[in-house]
Amino acid sequence: MNKKRVLSGVQPTGALHIGNWLGAIRNWVELQNEYETYVCVVDLHALTVPHNPEELKANTLSTAALYVACGMDPNKCSIFIQSHIPAHSELCWLLNCLTPLNWMERMIQFKEKAVKQGYNVSIGLLDYPVLMAADILLYNPDLVPVGEDQKQHLELARNIAQQRINSKFGKKDNHILKVPEPLIMKEGGKIMSLCDGKSKMSKSDPNENSRISLLDSPDIIRKKIKRAKTDQYIGLEFDNSNRPEADNLLGIYSMVTNQSREKVSKECAEMGWGKFKPLLTEAIISCLQPIQEKYTSLSKNPEELNQILINGTQQAKELSNSTLKRIRKAIGLLEQIDK
Ligand code: AMP
Ligand code: TRP
């Protein structure tokens, strides 16, 4: 029987943080053992906000290296850069012509980012979810593992596949595209900022202290956790809506120590912040250590990463080109004649 398939991606818009890891990448690492897995660095998405070319290049490579450092195994999955496969841009155009504008104007992330940029936004930012739908639909995945914030974008990709492609251009028993399911982890799906337990940890937060990056040194991690927002209560607990910081930090502690929520709830029920913070700090440092070691060794050998990307691109190209061909044909584009 054919394996089921998974596809996901992260934008190279800055250093990956523990939210990206606990919410998304950590799940890919598990899934690659059972699923045919494709993961890409979505550099075209990074162009939707103002960017610096040199930083984009460096971030694209370091994001790919971090996938491997976090445990993505090139023998089990395909790792590639989105812009290396032109089918993503081409399908985006085709889907643009089939997607109603008012579906896009409702996207929460667009509205939030547009406000942040003072409405000086590019068409690309509005179109971002259609490009994401193209990324996904090209690979006909069964599952797309992402954090909570991507739920609406996934729903859009499903609607495009179902209502705009399959039902308009497909045959009853012969769907053109698979309608993928989102996979959002209950724990880790939304890691909050260290400075405010009510807002999401984000790469674009101007305050560096709001997040732990996967490549932060132990000293920096110590400083950031020391400064992390607390409250006046003693004892850590989950699910108290008056204590979002306690919920978030205890959740992170549970995940980085691989212990159940029940177990850490008991362990920390009577613990003050002064005792909890050093525990959390050391747990984060030690679980990031192997990732950082692997990252450093990969950085010393750029040829290794290069070869991983060459192989991944080749595998991804084969699959995506065959989907694109099928869609082009279904919507009435004349087939190219090879000489
Ligand atoms: P991005 O940083 O926006 O490219 O997100 C990459 C992946 O990480 C996506 O699957 C996001 O849903 C996930 N992600 C981003 N921020 C968080 C967070 N604070 N908590 C959990 N998952 C997140
Ligand atoms: N929009 C996603 C994010 O910010 C990144 C992304 C782009 C993605 N294309 C994708 C995620 C395809 C999963 C599948 O996190």
GROMACS .gro file of C-alpha atoms and ligand atoms in nm:
model
  377
    1MET     CA    1   0.000   0.000   0.000
    2ASN     CA    2   0.116   0.352  -0.077
    3LYS     CA    3   0.222   0.560   0.221
    4LYS     CA    4   0.012   0.861   0.309
    5ARG     CA    5   0.177   1.194   0.241
    6VAL     CA    6   0.267   1.502   0.447
    7LEU     CA    7   0.375   1.849   0.335
    8SER     CA    8   0.471   2.155   0.535
    9GLY     CA    9   0.693   2.462   0.533
   10VAL     CA   10   0.831   2.754   0.729
   11GLN     CA   11   0.915   3.104   0.610
   12PRO     CA   12   1.280   3.210   0.624
   13THR     CA   13   1.190   3.545   0.777
   14GLY     CA   14   1.423   3.521   1.077
   15ALA     CA   15   1.566   3.279   1.326
   16LEU     CA   16   1.333   2.987   1.400
   17HIS     CA   17   1.203   2.990   1.757
   18ILE     CA   18   1.075   2.726   1.995
   19GLY     CA   19   0.718   2.804   1.883
   20ASN     CA   20   0.805   2.694   1.529
   21TRP     CA   21   0.971   2.386   1.669
   22LEU     CA   22   0.710   2.279   1.925
   23GLY     CA   23   0.417   2.379   1.704
   24ALA     CA   24   0.536   2.243   1.372
   25ILE     CA   25   0.882   2.100   1.307
   26ARG     CA   26   0.884   1.859   1.602
   27ASN     CA   27   0.573   1.695   1.456
   28TRP     CA   28   0.729   1.658   1.113
   29VAL     CA   29   1.014   1.465   1.271
   30GLU     CA   30   0.768   1.206   1.402
   31LEU     CA   31   0.559   1.197   1.086
   32GLN     CA   32   0.850   1.127   0.851
   33ASN     CA   33   0.874   0.776   0.995
   34GLU     CA   34   0.530   0.682   0.870
   35TYR     CA   35   0.446   0.925   0.592
   36GLU     CA   36   0.601   1.023   0.264
   37THR     CA   37   0.719   1.366   0.379
   38TYR     CA   38   0.797   1.688   0.191
   39VAL     CA   39   0.916   1.997   0.375
   40CYS     CA   40   1.010   2.323   0.210
   41VAL     CA   41   1.157   2.658   0.304
   42VAL     CA   42   0.895   2.900   0.170
   43ASP     CA   43   1.121   3.181   0.051
   44LEU     CA   44   0.860   3.326  -0.187
   45HIS     CA   45   0.636   3.385   0.113
   46ALA     CA   46   0.917   3.578   0.280
   47LEU     CA   47   0.898   3.833  -0.004
   48THR     CA   48   0.549   3.939   0.099
   49VAL     CA   49   0.686   4.174   0.366
   50PRO     CA   50   0.977   4.419   0.324
   51HIS     CA   51   1.301   4.219   0.320
   52ASN     CA   52   1.676   4.244   0.290
   53PRO     CA   53   1.822   4.026   0.008
   54GLU     CA   54   2.137   3.921   0.195
   55GLU     CA   55   1.940   3.831   0.506
   56LEU     CA   56   1.687   3.636   0.302
   57LYS     CA   57   1.964   3.427   0.145
   58ALA     CA   58   2.125   3.354   0.480
   59ASN     CA   59   1.791   3.277   0.648
   60THR     CA   60   1.685   3.044   0.367
   61LEU     CA   61   1.998   2.832   0.410
   62SER     CA   62   1.990   2.839   0.787
   63THR     CA   63   1.622   2.739   0.793
   64ALA     CA   64   1.698   2.439   0.573
   65ALA     CA   65   1.993   2.350   0.797
   66LEU     CA   66   1.771   2.376   1.102
   67TYR     CA   67   1.521   2.132   0.953
   68VAL     CA   68   1.801   1.876   0.940
   69ALA     CA   69   1.939   1.977   1.279
   70CYS     CA   70   1.592   1.929   1.432
   71GLY     CA   71   1.586   1.573   1.305
   72MET     CA   72   1.448   1.581   0.951
   73ASP     CA   73   1.630   1.293   0.790
   74PRO     CA   74   1.705   1.338   0.418
   75ASN     CA   75   1.680   0.960   0.377
   76LYS     CA   76   1.321   0.970   0.497
   77CYS     CA   77   1.194   1.300   0.357
   78SER     CA   78   1.245   1.553   0.080
   79ILE     CA   79   1.376   1.893   0.184
   80PHE     CA   80   1.368   2.176  -0.071
   81ILE     CA   81   1.347   2.549  -0.130
   82GLN     CA   82   1.008   2.664  -0.260
   83SER     CA   83   1.144   2.904  -0.525
   84HIS     CA   84   1.357   2.627  -0.678
   85ILE     CA   85   1.038   2.472  -0.807
   86PRO     CA   86   0.867   2.707  -1.054
   87ALA     CA   87   0.546   2.500  -1.038
   88HIS     CA   88   0.463   2.678  -0.708
   89SER     CA   89   0.446   3.020  -0.876
   90GLU     CA   90   0.270   2.887  -1.180
   91LEU     CA   91  -0.002   2.710  -0.984
   92CYS     CA   92  -0.040   3.021  -0.770
   93TRP     CA   93  -0.133   3.217  -1.084
   94LEU     CA   94  -0.383   2.953  -1.196
   95LEU     CA   95  -0.543   2.947  -0.851
   96ASN     CA   96  -0.547   3.328  -0.839
   97CYS     CA   97  -0.775   3.325  -1.138
   98LEU     CA   98  -1.010   3.080  -0.969
   99THR     CA   99  -1.022   3.226  -0.618
  100PRO     CA  100  -1.276   3.495  -0.526
  101LEU     CA  101  -1.121   3.813  -0.394
  102ASN     CA  102  -1.357   3.824  -0.096
  103TRP     CA  103  -1.220   3.491   0.030
  104MET     CA  104  -0.883   3.663   0.062
  105GLU     CA  105  -1.001   3.979   0.228
  106ARG     CA  106  -1.127   3.776   0.525
  107MET     CA  107  -0.790   3.625   0.611
  108ILE     CA  108  -0.704   3.717   0.968
  109GLN     CA  109  -0.327   3.708   0.919
  110PHE     CA  110  -0.356   3.945   0.622
  111LYS     CA  111  -0.562   4.188   0.823
  112GLU     CA  112  -0.316   4.177   1.114
  113LYS     CA  113  -0.007   4.217   0.898
  114ALA     CA  114  -0.171   4.488   0.687
  115VAL     CA  115  -0.244   4.692   0.999
  116LYS     CA  116   0.117   4.646   1.116
  117GLN     CA  117   0.246   4.780   0.786
  118GLY     CA  118   0.020   5.082   0.797
  119TYR     CA  119  -0.167   4.960   0.489
  120ASN     CA  120   0.142   5.001   0.273
  121VAL     CA  121   0.104   4.639   0.170
  122SER     CA  122   0.191   4.447  -0.144
  123ILE     CA  123  -0.049   4.245  -0.355
  124GLY     CA  124   0.173   3.951  -0.256
  125LEU     CA  125   0.067   3.983   0.107
  126LEU     CA  126  -0.298   3.954   0.010
  127ASP     CA  127  -0.214   3.666  -0.221
  128TYR     CA  128   0.001   3.483   0.036
  129PRO     CA  129  -0.266   3.222   0.122
  130VAL     CA  130  -0.318   3.134  -0.246
  131LEU     CA  131   0.055   3.069  -0.283
  132MET     CA  132   0.033   2.854   0.029
  133ALA     CA  133  -0.260   2.665  -0.125
  134ALA     CA  134  -0.044   2.607  -0.433
  135ASP     CA  135   0.245   2.480  -0.215
  136ILE     CA  136   0.010   2.231  -0.059
  137LEU     CA  137  -0.210   2.117  -0.346
  138LEU     CA  138   0.085   2.047  -0.577
  139TYR     CA  139   0.183   1.755  -0.355
  140ASN     CA  140  -0.162   1.607  -0.290
  141PRO     CA  141  -0.081   1.558   0.078
  142ASP     CA  142  -0.312   1.382   0.322
  143LEU     CA  143  -0.193   1.591   0.615
  144VAL     CA  144  -0.047   1.937   0.662
  145PRO     CA  145   0.109   1.977   1.009
  146VAL     CA  146   0.109   2.344   1.115
  147GLY     CA  147   0.054   2.564   1.418
  148GLU     CA  148  -0.288   2.694   1.517
  149ASP     CA  149  -0.235   3.027   1.336
  150GLN     CA  150  -0.244   2.853   0.996
  151LYS     CA  151  -0.585   2.693   1.040
  152GLN     CA  152  -0.767   2.951   0.830
  153HIS     CA  153  -0.512   2.927   0.548
  154LEU     CA  154  -0.554   2.550   0.543
  155GLU     CA  155  -0.930   2.589   0.523
  156LEU     CA  156  -0.882   2.816   0.222
  157ALA     CA  157  -0.661   2.558   0.050
  158ARG     CA  158  -0.930   2.295   0.111
  159ASN     CA  159  -1.201   2.520  -0.030
  160ILE     CA  160  -0.998   2.600  -0.340
  161ALA     CA  161  -0.931   2.230  -0.402
  162GLN     CA  162  -1.289   2.126  -0.345
  163GLN     CA  163  -1.501   2.409  -0.475
  164ARG     CA  164  -1.283   2.572  -0.737
  165ILE     CA  165  -1.093   2.281  -0.888
  166ASN     CA  166  -1.254   1.943  -0.819
  167SER     CA  167  -1.618   2.041  -0.845
  168LYS     CA  168  -1.569   2.272  -1.144
  169PHE     CA  169  -1.321   2.077  -1.351
  170GLY     CA  170  -1.309   1.724  -1.210
  171LYS     CA  171  -1.520   1.419  -1.278
  172LYS     CA  172  -1.745   1.273  -1.012
  173ASP     CA  173  -1.525   0.979  -0.920
  174ASN     CA  174  -1.202   1.119  -1.042
  175HIS     CA  175  -1.092   1.413  -0.832
  176ILE     CA  176  -0.810   1.626  -0.965
  177LEU     CA  177  -0.678   1.717  -0.620
  178LYS     CA  178  -0.677   1.562  -0.279
  179VAL     CA  179  -0.843   1.778  -0.011
  180PRO     CA  180  -0.585   1.783   0.270
  181GLU     CA  181  -0.649   1.772   0.643
  182PRO     CA  182  -0.474   2.010   0.882
  183LEU     CA  183  -0.279   1.853   1.167
  184ILE     CA  184  -0.260   2.093   1.458
  185MET     CA  185  -0.114   1.974   1.786
  186LYS     CA  186  -0.323   2.034   2.095
  187GLU     CA  187  -0.005   2.091   2.290
  188GLY     CA  188   0.243   2.322   2.121
  189GLY     CA  189   0.004   2.447   1.854
  190LYS     CA  190   0.022   2.793   2.000
  191ILE     CA  191   0.327   2.892   2.203
  192MET     CA  192   0.292   3.238   2.350
  193SER     CA  193   0.537   3.527   2.384
  194LEU     CA  194   0.765   3.531   2.689
  195CYS     CA  195   0.668   3.893   2.743
  196ASP     CA  196   0.292   3.850   2.716
  197GLY     CA  197   0.110   3.524   2.767
  198LYS     CA  198  -0.177   3.649   2.555
  199SER     CA  199   0.012   3.710   2.231
  200LYS     CA  200   0.171   3.452   2.005
  201MET     CA  201   0.547   3.397   2.004
  202SER     CA  202   0.648   3.536   1.667
  203LYS     CA  203   0.960   3.587   1.455
  204SER     CA  204   0.843   3.934   1.367
  205ASP     CA  205   0.802   4.060   1.725
  206PRO     CA  206   1.052   4.350   1.750
  207ASN     CA  207   1.131   4.246   2.107
  208GLU     CA  208   1.394   3.968   2.094
  209ASN     CA  209   1.319   3.882   2.456
  210SER     CA  210   0.973   3.762   2.356
  211ARG     CA  211   1.108   3.441   2.202
  212ILE     CA  212   1.374   3.175   2.243
  213SER     CA  213   1.545   3.110   1.912
  214LEU     CA  214   1.666   2.760   1.840
  215LEU     CA  215   2.021   2.893   1.810
  216ASP     CA  216   2.024   3.107   2.126
  217SER     CA  217   2.327   3.040   2.347
  218PRO     CA  218   2.271   2.910   2.703
  219ASP     CA  219   2.355   3.256   2.841
  220ILE     CA  220   2.097   3.426   2.625
  221ILE     CA  221   1.835   3.166   2.716
  222ARG     CA  222   1.909   3.226   3.086
  223LYS     CA  223   1.867   3.601   3.040
  224LYS     CA  224   1.545   3.570   2.843
  225ILE     CA  225   1.380   3.333   3.089
  226LYS     CA  226   1.491   3.551   3.379
  227ARG     CA  227   1.314   3.844   3.214
  228ALA     CA  228   1.005   3.645   3.112
  229LYS     CA  229   0.679   3.786   3.245
  230THR     CA  230   0.543   3.624   3.562
  231ASP     CA  231   0.257   3.696   3.801
  232GLN     CA  232   0.220   3.738   4.175
  233TYR     CA  233   0.100   3.385   4.251
  234ILE     CA  234   0.294   3.093   4.393
  235GLY     CA  235   0.264   2.756   4.221
  236LEU     CA  236   0.247   2.691   3.847
  237GLU     CA  237  -0.080   2.576   3.691
  238PHE     CA  238  -0.254   2.514   3.361
  239ASP     CA  239  -0.581   2.656   3.233
  240ASN     CA  240  -0.625   2.947   3.472
  241SER     CA  241  -0.735   3.225   3.240
  242ASN     CA  242  -0.598   3.484   3.480
  243ARG     CA  243  -0.253   3.327   3.449
  244PRO     CA  244  -0.165   3.296   3.078
  245GLU     CA  245   0.210   3.316   3.149
  246ALA     CA  246   0.197   3.027   3.395
  247ASP     CA  247   0.003   2.816   3.146
  248ASN     CA  248   0.245   2.894   2.865
  249LEU     CA  249   0.569   2.838   3.055
  250LEU     CA  250   0.446   2.524   3.226
  251GLY     CA  251   0.337   2.394   2.885
  252ILE     CA  252   0.681   2.462   2.741
  253TYR     CA  253   0.837   2.288   3.042
  254SER     CA  254   0.618   1.984   2.990
  255MET     CA  255   0.715   1.963   2.621
  256VAL     CA  256   1.087   2.019   2.655
  257THR     CA  257   1.116   1.764   2.934
  258ASN     CA  258   0.887   1.517   2.756
  259GLN     CA  259   0.670   1.484   3.064
  260SER     CA  260   0.292   1.476   3.075
  261ARG     CA  261   0.095   1.783   3.177
  262GLU     CA  262  -0.033   1.595   3.482
  263LYS     CA  263   0.318   1.516   3.596
  264VAL     CA  264   0.455   1.869   3.563
  265SER     CA  265   0.138   2.013   3.720
  266LYS     CA  266   0.206   1.804   4.027
  267GLU     CA  267   0.578   1.876   4.030
  268CYS     CA  268   0.529   2.253   4.009
  269ALA     CA  269   0.201   2.298   4.196
  270GLU     CA  270   0.368   2.455   4.499
  271MET     CA  271   0.673   2.594   4.329
  272GLY     CA  272   0.747   2.967   4.323
  273TRP     CA  273   0.870   3.139   4.008
  274GLY     CA  274   1.218   3.171   4.157
  275LYS     CA  275   1.255   2.795   4.167
  276PHE     CA  276   1.066   2.719   3.845
  277LYS     CA  277   1.253   2.952   3.614
  278PRO     CA  278   1.598   2.792   3.655
  279LEU     CA  279   1.440   2.448   3.604
  280LEU     CA  280   1.274   2.562   3.284
  281THR     CA  281   1.592   2.734   3.167
  282GLU     CA  282   1.811   2.426   3.205
  283ALA     CA  283   1.548   2.204   3.042
  284ILE     CA  284   1.532   2.432   2.736
  285ILE     CA  285   1.911   2.456   2.714
  286SER     CA  286   1.957   2.081   2.724
  287CYS     CA  287   1.690   2.001   2.470
  288LEU     CA  288   1.829   2.259   2.226
  289GLN     CA  289   2.186   2.140   2.270
  290PRO     CA  290   2.175   1.847   2.022
  291ILE     CA  291   1.999   2.068   1.765
  292GLN     CA  292   2.267   2.333   1.799
  293GLU     CA  293   2.548   2.078   1.775
  294LYS     CA  294   2.408   1.929   1.458
  295TYR     CA  295   2.354   2.277   1.314
  296THR     CA  296   2.715   2.373   1.381
  297SER     CA  297   2.847   2.058   1.220
  298LEU     CA  298   2.628   2.112   0.912
  299SER     CA  299   2.743   2.474   0.884
  300LYS     CA  300   3.099   2.349   0.859
  301ASN     CA  301   3.006   2.132   0.565
  302PRO     CA  302   2.792   2.336   0.323
  303GLU     CA  303   2.833   2.074   0.051
  304GLU     CA  304   2.635   1.825   0.259
  305LEU     CA  305   2.336   2.059   0.287
  306ASN     CA  306   2.365   2.146  -0.081
  307GLN     CA  307   2.340   1.781  -0.177
  308ILE     CA  308   2.039   1.731   0.053
  309LEU     CA  309   1.862   2.019  -0.121
  310ILE     CA  310   1.953   1.894  -0.470
  311ASN     CA  311   1.804   1.552  -0.394
  312GLY     CA  312   1.497   1.698  -0.223
  313THR     CA  313   1.431   1.935  -0.515
  314GLN     CA  314   1.449   1.654  -0.764
  315GLN     CA  315   1.197   1.443  -0.572
  316ALA     CA  316   0.963   1.737  -0.518
  317LYS     CA  317   0.985   1.840  -0.884
  318GLU     CA  318   0.869   1.506  -1.013
  319LEU     CA  319   0.559   1.501  -0.798
  320SER     CA  320   0.466   1.869  -0.836
  321ASN     CA  321   0.513   1.871  -1.213
  322SER     CA  322   0.277   1.581  -1.257
  323THR     CA  323   0.006   1.755  -1.050
  324LEU     CA  324   0.056   2.080  -1.239
  325LYS     CA  325   0.024   1.901  -1.570
  326ARG     CA  326  -0.304   1.746  -1.459
  327ILE     CA  327  -0.445   2.081  -1.349
  328ARG     CA  328  -0.333   2.262  -1.665
  329LYS     CA  329  -0.504   1.999  -1.875
  330ALA     CA  330  -0.824   2.001  -1.668
  331ILE     CA  331  -0.868   2.377  -1.691
  332GLY     CA  332  -0.811   2.384  -2.064
  333LEU     CA  333  -0.453   2.499  -2.121
  334LEU     CA  334  -0.319   2.354  -2.441
  335GLU     CA  335  -0.057   2.083  -2.386
  336GLN     CA  336   0.299   2.158  -2.489
  337ILE     CA  337   0.423   1.954  -2.777
  338ASP     CA  338   0.767   1.806  -2.707
  339LYS     CA  339   0.980   1.768  -3.014
  340AMP     P1  340   0.616   3.096   1.044
  340AMP     O1  341   0.713   3.136   1.149
  340AMP     O2  342   0.499   3.189   1.036
  340AMP     O3  343   0.677   3.064   0.912
  340AMP     O4  344   0.552   2.958   1.096
  340AMP     C1  345   0.610   2.832   1.070
  340AMP     C2  346   0.534   2.722   1.140
  340AMP     O5  347   0.541   2.739   1.281
  340AMP     C3  348   0.384   2.722   1.107
  340AMP     O6  349   0.336   2.590   1.105
  340AMP     C4  350   0.324   2.799   1.222
  340AMP     O7  351   0.189   2.766   1.244
  340AMP     C5  352   0.412   2.751   1.337
  340AMP     N1  353   0.419   2.854   1.443
  340AMP     C6  354   0.459   2.983   1.430
  340AMP     N2  355   0.453   3.047   1.547
  340AMP     C7  356   0.408   2.955   1.638
  340AMP     C8  357   0.379   2.960   1.778
  340AMP     N3  358   0.397   3.073   1.848
  340AMP     N4  359   0.333   2.850   1.837
  340AMP     C9  360   0.315   2.735   1.766
  340AMP     N5  361   0.339   2.724   1.635
  340AMP    C10  362   0.385   2.832   1.570
  341TRP     N1  363   0.210   3.023   0.594
  341TRP     C1  364   0.287   2.931   0.668
  341TRP     C2  365   0.335   2.995   0.799
  341TRP     O1  366   0.346   3.110   0.816
  341TRP     C3  367   0.408   2.882   0.593
  341TRP     C4  368   0.369   2.801   0.474
  341TRP     C5  369   0.375   2.838   0.344
  341TRP     C6  370   0.321   2.668   0.476
  341TRP     N2  371   0.337   2.737   0.264
  341TRP     C7  372   0.301   2.631   0.340
  341TRP     C8  373   0.293   2.578   0.578
  341TRP     C9  374   0.252   2.507   0.306
  341TRP    C10  375   0.243   2.453   0.542
  341TRP    C11  376   0.222   2.417   0.408
  341TRP     O2  377   0.362   2.926   0.885
   0.00000   0.00000   0.00000
